[in-house]
Short mmCIF file of C-alpha atoms in Angstrom, two decimals:
data_model
loop_
_atom_site.label_atom_id
_atom_site.label_comp_id
_atom_site.label_asym_id
_atom_site.label_seq_id
_atom_site.Cartn_x
_atom_site.Cartn_y
_atom_site.Cartn_z
CA MET A 1010 61.75 64.16 46.66
CA ILE A 1011 59.46 61.82 48.56
CA LEU A 1012 58.36 60.15 45.32
CA TYR A 1013 62.01 59.56 44.40
CA MET A 1014 62.70 57.96 47.80
CA LEU A 1015 59.65 55.70 47.48
CA ILE A 1016 60.73 54.51 44.03
CA ALA A 1017 64.33 53.95 45.17
CA THR A 1018 63.16 52.01 48.24
CA SER A 1019 60.88 49.78 46.20
CA LEU A 1020 63.65 49.08 43.67
CA LEU A 1021 66.10 48.19 46.43
CA ASN A 1022 63.49 45.90 47.96
CA LEU A 1023 63.07 44.11 44.62
CA ILE A 1024 66.82 43.74 44.13
CA PHE A 1025 67.66 42.47 47.62
CA SER A 1026 64.49 40.47 48.32
CA ASP A 1027 66.05 37.16 47.28
CA MET A 1028 69.40 37.59 49.06
CA GLU A 1029 70.30 35.72 52.21
CA PHE A 1030 72.43 37.51 54.78
CA PRO A 1031 74.38 35.45 57.35
CA GLN A 1032 73.73 35.81 61.05
CA ASN A 1033 77.42 35.87 62.03
CA GLY A 1034 78.09 39.21 60.31
CA ASP A 1035 80.45 37.89 57.62
CA VAL A 1036 79.81 40.28 54.76
CA MET A 1037 81.70 38.18 52.19
CA SER A 1038 79.35 35.20 52.51
CA VAL A 1039 76.20 36.91 51.22
CA THR A 1040 74.56 34.45 48.87
CA ARG A 1041 71.80 34.88 46.36
CA ALA A 1042 68.97 32.40 46.80
CA SER A 1043 67.69 30.79 43.64
CA ARG A 1044 63.99 30.18 43.35
CA LYS A 1045 64.45 27.74 40.46
CA LEU A 1046 66.70 25.21 42.22
CA LYS A 1047 65.31 22.84 44.82
CA GLY A 1048 68.67 21.35 45.74
CA ASN A 1049 72.09 20.78 44.29
CA GLY A 1050 72.11 17.01 44.82
CA TYR A 1051 75.48 17.03 46.60
CA ASP A 1052 75.96 14.00 48.82
CA PRO A 1053 79.32 14.00 50.69
CA THR A 1054 78.99 10.27 51.48
CA GLY A 1055 79.12 9.41 47.76
CA VAL A 1056 82.68 10.70 47.26
CA ASP A 1057 85.37 8.05 46.91
CA LEU A 1058 89.11 8.19 46.24
CA GLU A 1059 88.58 6.05 43.15
CA ASP A 1060 86.81 9.04 41.59
CA TYR A 1061 90.11 10.91 41.51
CA ARG A 1062 92.44 8.17 40.27
CA HIS A 1063 93.15 7.79 36.59
CA ARG A 1064 92.66 4.23 35.45
CA ILE A 1065 94.89 4.73 32.42
CA ASP A 1066 98.21 6.41 33.09
CA PRO A 1067 100.30 6.01 29.95
CA VAL A 1068 104.06 6.08 30.18
CA PRO A 1069 105.62 8.69 27.90
CA SER A 1070 107.31 6.80 25.10
CA SER A 1071 108.07 9.72 22.83
CA LYS A 1072 111.50 11.22 22.32
CA ALA A 1073 109.81 14.59 22.68
CA SER A 1074 108.88 13.95 26.30
CA ILE A 1075 109.88 16.53 28.86
CA LYS A 1076 113.21 15.84 30.46
CA PRO A 1077 114.60 17.57 33.53
CA GLY A 1078 117.22 20.17 32.91
CA PRO A 1079 118.06 23.83 33.29
CA ILE A 1080 115.44 26.39 32.34
CA GLU A 1081 116.45 28.26 29.22
CA HIS A 1082 114.95 31.72 29.36
CA GLY A 1083 113.97 33.41 26.15
CA THR A 1084 113.42 30.23 24.17
CA PRO A 1085 109.95 29.41 22.84
CA LEU A 1086 108.07 26.46 24.25
CA ASN A 1087 107.36 25.04 20.79
CA PRO A 1088 110.20 26.18 18.56
CA TYR A 1089 109.69 26.33 14.80
CA ILE A 1090 111.43 23.39 13.19
CA PRO A 1091 111.34 23.68 9.40
CA LYS A 1092 110.55 20.58 7.39
CA PRO A 1093 113.36 19.33 5.16
CA PRO A 1094 112.96 20.41 1.55
CA SER A 1095 111.42 17.88 -0.77
CA PRO A 1096 113.70 16.37 -3.40
CA PRO A 1097 113.65 18.21 -6.72
CA ASN A 1098 111.37 16.79 -9.37
CA HIS A 1099 113.38 15.57 -12.35
CA PRO A 1100 111.61 15.65 -15.70
CA LYS A 1101 110.86 12.20 -16.99
CA SER A 1102 113.24 11.35 -19.77
CA ASP A 1103 111.81 9.45 -22.67
CA ASN A 1104 114.51 7.00 -23.81
CA GLY A 1105 112.36 5.70 -26.59
CA SER A 1106 111.09 2.76 -24.56
CA THR A 1107 107.38 2.32 -24.35
#
């Protein structure tokens, strides 16, 4: 029994040795420290509103653009529209002209 407790204690120590527990008692903010990373390189002063604006905002010019209207329940988002049948192939008639 004592051997089992020693093994379990050493395994728990290995598992939780690299975890950081907060001092304020918030259990949800337990983070796992990474020994490989030195820093994440985040600099809050380098964020600008221009980073979030799209420089190209095309205007929808298609007839298939979304138009406001009532919601039709039970209809598919992309309905199947069959292609029109191709014209029948007529056999070439040989009128004797070459």
